[in-house]
DNA sequence: ACCACCATGTAAACGGTTACATGATTAC
DNA sequence: GTAATCATGTAACCGTTTACATGGTGGT
């Protein structure tokens, strides 16, 4: 799924500028889709406008730079739904964190503790973000799919964080004793 | 973390060909790091050899194509550990699955059911793969870090699969009634 | 018969990240 | 004063994916 398709999706929620689209990704997608940068969003919007999938209205502002507000066209909405029908719906993970942990026996315990702390803290932050947004999962205002992704995030992030916290001490102890044994011969 | 670094890591486990390295990624990394293809592994190994981080021995085989067995050098091992010390250890997810679910209200229930079934089945497959490899997590033969990633995978994949299974019926029902309401006016 | 496994590589295409370029406002 | 927010865009770089190219062995 490329940034163009993602932008179409963001615009199904209402008109927005490139800047606002990026914020939306950070607010709603951060726990399941690595955010795209401006370097890919702005060119994507320009291309979508050329293809007639979005329209662009320039607004002059006082005390602020001008902004370009994009709106989804009917063709854009159709193209987006078709893209959703076609994509295999893969779930890809690239976890340098787990690569680091996989090679734990090669790293000093201090470094491992740091890496685990950082990840648990990040998961706590993402959990807080989901909990803050919209209050509870029973809120009928929230679209059903959005609620699904929030609940999914809560379930999986908690499982990950709890696993890290529960196994941190043991892993550190085991790595320390193994490395001490290795040094002793 | 690029493919070159990942190849160095794979070679800390013992000498291997490019083909075997890819298999190792698929066996051990599949639930936390999207596999690299041959198109990135073979060039990566060639570059590592040029840099003196690995050595390469060509073996002629009968009834099989020749193979090139790569070994980590001392410099390669140091470079790998340094890379592990430097990387921020990020945990990136790109889930088209959750993007699809986020926009559930735009999709037919049939498609949503298919997408959820596929994902739950994939998670079951990954769980089976982890459970098959090495038997139980108390196995002392398995390096501590490898055991950590296996346990992490079991915890998080189970949480994800269980969440999908538990919410599938409700989501489908809600989407159906909402879409019926929308059609009715 | 057909598919999976073993085994290596190249080249083009594609897409995303990063760095650069600019600059006022508002809140701490 | 310092950081974050608002606001857009380009260009070079980097790395991965995909398609192409080849071909014998072993199992169902």
PDB file of N, CA, C and O (backbone and C1' of nucleotides) in Angstrom, chain A residues 17-19 23 39 42 61 64-68 94, chain D residues 4-12 15-18:
ATOM      1  N   UNK A  17      -5.261  19.241   4.534  1.00  0.00           N
ATOM      2  CA  UNK A  17      -4.000  19.634   3.903  1.00  0.00           C
ATOM      3  C   UNK A  17      -3.003  18.489   4.067  1.00  0.00           C
ATOM      4  O   UNK A  17      -3.244  17.555   4.844  1.00  0.00           O
ATOM      5  N   UNK A  18      -1.895  18.560   3.353  1.00  0.00           N
ATOM      6  CA  UNK A  18      -0.856  17.556   3.492  1.00  0.00           C
ATOM      7  C   UNK A  18      -0.379  17.455   4.932  1.00  0.00           C
ATOM      8  O   UNK A  18      -0.172  16.365   5.460  1.00  0.00           O
ATOM      9  N   UNK A  19      -0.240  18.619   5.518  1.00  0.00           N
ATOM     10  CA  UNK A  19       0.192  18.687   6.913  1.00  0.00           C
ATOM     11  C   UNK A  19      -0.777  17.947   7.842  1.00  0.00           C
ATOM     12  O   UNK A  19      -0.359  17.175   8.703  1.00  0.00           O
ATOM     13  N   UNK A  23      -0.532  14.420  10.255  1.00  0.00           N
ATOM     14  CA  UNK A  23      -0.950  14.370  11.662  1.00  0.00           C
ATOM     15  C   UNK A  23      -1.940  13.231  11.889  1.00  0.00           C
ATOM     16  O   UNK A  23      -1.888  12.532  12.892  1.00  0.00           O
ATOM     17  N   UNK A  39       8.052  14.274   2.573  1.00  0.00           N
ATOM     18  CA  UNK A  39       8.719  13.995   1.312  1.00  0.00           C
ATOM     19  C   UNK A  39       7.993  13.009   0.428  1.00  0.00           C
ATOM     20  O   UNK A  39       8.248  12.926  -0.776  1.00  0.00           O
ATOM     21  N   UNK A  42       3.509  15.077   0.053  1.00  0.00           N
ATOM     22  CA  UNK A  42       3.247  16.199  -0.865  1.00  0.00           C
ATOM     23  C   UNK A  42       3.305  15.783  -2.335  1.00  0.00           C
ATOM     24  O   UNK A  42       2.395  16.113  -3.106  1.00  0.00           O
ATOM     25  N   UNK A  61      -3.804  32.636   3.988  1.00  0.00           N
ATOM     26  CA  UNK A  61      -4.005  32.823   5.421  1.00  0.00           C
ATOM     27  C   UNK A  61      -3.191  34.007   5.902  1.00  0.00           C
ATOM     28  O   UNK A  61      -2.111  34.278   5.400  1.00  0.00           O
ATOM     29  N   UNK A  64       0.092  33.057   8.632  1.00  0.00           N
ATOM     30  CA  UNK A  64       0.401  31.643   8.396  1.00  0.00           C
ATOM     31  C   UNK A  64       0.731  31.492   6.923  1.00  0.00           C
ATOM     32  O   UNK A  64       0.199  32.239   6.106  1.00  0.00           O
ATOM     33  N   UNK A  65       1.551  30.503   6.567  1.00  0.00           N
ATOM     34  CA  UNK A  65       1.761  30.250   5.135  1.00  0.00           C
ATOM     35  C   UNK A  65       0.446  29.823   4.488  1.00  0.00           C
ATOM     36  O   UNK A  65      -0.445  29.313   5.174  1.00  0.00           O
ATOM     37  N   UNK A  66       0.315  30.048   3.202  1.00  0.00           N
ATOM     38  CA  UNK A  66      -0.857  29.584   2.471  1.00  0.00           C
ATOM     39  C   UNK A  66      -0.989  28.082   2.640  1.00  0.00           C
ATOM     40  O   UNK A  66      -0.019  27.388   2.881  1.00  0.00           O
ATOM     41  N   UNK A  67      -2.206  27.604   2.499  1.00  0.00           N
ATOM     42  CA  UNK A  67      -2.360  26.152   2.543  1.00  0.00           C
ATOM     43  C   UNK A  67      -3.224  25.639   1.400  1.00  0.00           C
ATOM     44  O   UNK A  67      -4.036  26.370   0.839  1.00  0.00           O
ATOM     45  N   UNK A  68      -2.989  24.380   1.079  1.00  0.00           N
ATOM     46  CA  UNK A  68      -3.737  23.731   0.010  1.00  0.00           C
ATOM     47  C   UNK A  68      -4.618  22.665   0.638  1.00  0.00           C
ATOM     48  O   UNK A  68      -4.116  21.690   1.188  1.00  0.00           O
ATOM     49  N   UNK A  94       8.907  -5.101  10.861  1.00  0.00           N
ATOM     50  CA  UNK A  94      10.364  -4.979  10.779  1.00  0.00           C
ATOM     51  C   UNK A  94      10.845  -4.531  12.145  1.00  0.00           C
ATOM     52  O   UNK A  94      10.915  -3.341  12.438  1.00  0.00           O
TER      53      UNK A  94
ATOM     54  P    DA D   4      10.458  20.126  20.982  1.00  0.00           P
ATOM     55  O5'  DA D   4       8.980  20.567  20.546  1.00  0.00           O
ATOM     56  C5'  DA D   4       8.047  20.978  21.541  1.00  0.00           C
ATOM     57  C4'  DA D   4       6.841  21.594  20.862  1.00  0.00           C
ATOM     58  C3'  DA D   4       6.371  20.828  19.624  1.00  0.00           C
ATOM     59  O3'  DA D   4       4.955  20.660  19.708  1.00  0.00           O
ATOM     60  C1'  DA D   4       6.715  23.113  19.084  1.00  0.00           C
ATOM     61  P    DT D   5       4.107  19.924  18.601  1.00  0.00           P
ATOM     62  O5'  DT D   5       3.443  21.120  17.774  1.00  0.00           O
ATOM     63  C5'  DT D   5       2.680  22.110  18.459  1.00  0.00           C
ATOM     64  C4'  DT D   5       2.207  23.127  17.447  1.00  0.00           C
ATOM     65  C3'  DT D   5       1.668  22.495  16.153  1.00  0.00           C
ATOM     66  O3'  DT D   5       0.370  23.025  15.922  1.00  0.00           O
ATOM     67  C1'  DT D   5       3.225  24.206  15.660  1.00  0.00           C
ATOM     68  P    DC D   6      -0.598  22.443  14.801  1.00  0.00           P
ATOM     69  O5'  DC D   6      -0.345  23.425  13.562  1.00  0.00           O
ATOM     70  C5'  DC D   6      -0.796  24.773  13.606  1.00  0.00           C
ATOM     71  C4'  DC D   6      -0.198  25.534  12.452  1.00  0.00           C
ATOM     72  C3'  DC D   6      -0.526  24.949  11.066  1.00  0.00           C
ATOM     73  O3'  DC D   6      -1.226  25.917  10.304  1.00  0.00           O
ATOM     74  C1'  DC D   6       1.770  25.536  11.249  1.00  0.00           C
ATOM     75  P    DA D   7      -2.125  25.490   9.117  1.00  0.00           P
ATOM     76  O5'  DA D   7      -1.031  25.009   8.043  1.00  0.00           O
ATOM     77  C5'  DA D   7      -0.557  25.955   7.101  1.00  0.00           C
ATOM     78  C4'  DA D   7       0.627  25.483   6.313  1.00  0.00           C
ATOM     79  C3'  DA D   7       0.678  24.046   5.772  1.00  0.00           C
ATOM     80  O3'  DA D   7      -0.079  23.958   4.561  1.00  0.00           O
ATOM     81  C1'  DA D   7       2.840  25.015   6.191  1.00  0.00           C
ATOM     82  P    DT D   8      -0.005  22.655   3.607  1.00  0.00           P
ATOM     83  O5'  DT D   8       1.304  22.910   2.755  1.00  0.00           O
ATOM     84  C5'  DT D   8       1.395  24.086   1.960  1.00  0.00           C
ATOM     85  C4'  DT D   8       2.704  24.121   1.220  1.00  0.00           C
ATOM     86  C3'  DT D   8       2.925  22.924   0.298  1.00  0.00           C
ATOM     87  O3'  DT D   8       2.903  23.366  -1.054  1.00  0.00           O
ATOM     88  C1'  DT D   8       4.890  23.492   1.536  1.00  0.00           C
ATOM     89  P    DG D   9       2.584  22.339  -2.243  1.00  0.00           P
ATOM     90  O5'  DG D   9       4.071  21.836  -2.541  1.00  0.00           O
ATOM     91  C5'  DG D   9       4.937  22.803  -3.109  1.00  0.00           C
ATOM     92  C4'  DG D   9       6.346  22.420  -2.837  1.00  0.00           C
ATOM     93  C3'  DG D   9       6.829  21.175  -3.550  1.00  0.00           C
ATOM     94  O3'  DG D   9       7.141  21.512  -4.887  1.00  0.00           O
ATOM     95  C1'  DG D   9       7.954  21.686  -1.490  1.00  0.00           C
ATOM     96  P    DT D  10       7.650  20.307  -5.840  1.00  0.00           P
ATOM     97  O5'  DT D  10       9.238  20.359  -5.681  1.00  0.00           O
ATOM     98  C5'  DT D  10       9.929  21.601  -5.758  1.00  0.00           C
ATOM     99  C4'  DT D  10      11.415  21.339  -5.599  1.00  0.00           C
ATOM    100  C3'  DT D  10      11.930  20.210  -6.506  1.00  0.00           C
ATOM    101  O3'  DT D  10      13.159  20.658  -7.084  1.00  0.00           O
ATOM    102  C1'  DT D  10      12.390  19.684  -4.223  1.00  0.00           C
ATOM    103  P    DA D  11      13.714  19.874  -8.357  1.00  0.00           P
ATOM    104  O5'  DA D  11      14.967  19.125  -7.736  1.00  0.00           O
ATOM    105  C5'  DA D  11      15.782  19.751  -6.745  1.00  0.00           C
ATOM    106  C4'  DA D  11      16.776  18.732  -6.224  1.00  0.00           C
ATOM    107  C3'  DA D  11      17.108  17.618  -7.223  1.00  0.00           C
ATOM    108  O3'  DA D  11      18.507  17.361  -7.151  1.00  0.00           O
ATOM    109  C1'  DA D  11      16.253  16.661  -5.237  1.00  0.00           C
ATOM    110  P    DA D  12      19.162  16.360  -8.207  1.00  0.00           P
ATOM    111  O5'  DA D  12      20.249  15.661  -7.256  1.00  0.00           O
ATOM    112  C5'  DA D  12      20.608  16.280  -6.011  1.00  0.00           C
ATOM    113  C4'  DA D  12      20.821  15.214  -4.958  1.00  0.00           C
ATOM    114  C3'  DA D  12      21.508  13.950  -5.485  1.00  0.00           C
ATOM    115  O3'  DA D  12      22.560  13.635  -4.580  1.00  0.00           O
ATOM    116  C1'  DA D  12      19.505  13.380  -4.319  1.00  0.00           C
ATOM    117  P    DG D  15      21.990   2.071   1.782  1.00  0.00           P
ATOM    118  O5'  DG D  15      20.751   1.080   1.631  1.00  0.00           O
ATOM    119  C5'  DG D  15      19.520   1.384   2.266  1.00  0.00           C
ATOM    120  C4'  DG D  15      18.412   0.616   1.600  1.00  0.00           C
ATOM    121  C3'  DG D  15      18.778  -0.836   1.271  1.00  0.00           C
ATOM    122  O3'  DG D  15      17.867  -1.679   1.943  1.00  0.00           O
ATOM    123  C1'  DG D  15      17.750   0.232  -0.589  1.00  0.00           C
ATOM    124  P    DT D  16      17.932  -3.250   1.900  1.00  0.00           P
ATOM    125  O5'  DT D  16      16.478  -3.622   1.321  1.00  0.00           O
ATOM    126  C5'  DT D  16      15.369  -2.759   1.587  1.00  0.00           C
ATOM    127  C4'  DT D  16      14.251  -3.021   0.595  1.00  0.00           C
ATOM    128  C3'  DT D  16      14.039  -4.491   0.255  1.00  0.00           C
ATOM    129  O3'  DT D  16      12.639  -4.755   0.319  1.00  0.00           O
ATOM    130  C1'  DT D  16      14.307  -3.233  -1.746  1.00  0.00           C
ATOM    131  P    DT D  17      12.125  -6.295   0.181  1.00  0.00           P
ATOM    132  O5'  DT D  17      11.283  -6.227  -1.171  1.00  0.00           O
ATOM    133  C5'  DT D  17      10.442  -5.109  -1.446  1.00  0.00           C
ATOM    134  C4'  DT D  17      10.054  -5.124  -2.914  1.00  0.00           C
ATOM    135  C3'  DT D  17       9.638  -6.499  -3.426  1.00  0.00           C
ATOM    136  O3'  DT D  17       8.381  -6.342  -4.090  1.00  0.00           O
ATOM    137  C1'  DT D  17      11.317  -5.579  -4.843  1.00  0.00           C
ATOM    138  P    DT D  18       7.581  -7.616  -4.633  1.00  0.00           P
ATOM    139  O5'  DT D  18       7.952  -7.671  -6.172  1.00  0.00           O
ATOM    140  C5'  DT D  18       8.040  -6.460  -6.921  1.00  0.00           C
ATOM    141  C4'  DT D  18       8.485  -6.761  -8.340  1.00  0.00           C
ATOM    142  C3'  DT D  18       8.128  -8.165  -8.832  1.00  0.00           C
ATOM    143  O3'  DT D  18       7.460  -8.028 -10.087  1.00  0.00           O
ATOM    144  C1'  DT D  18      10.469  -7.751  -9.131  1.00  0.00           C
TER     145       DT D  18
END
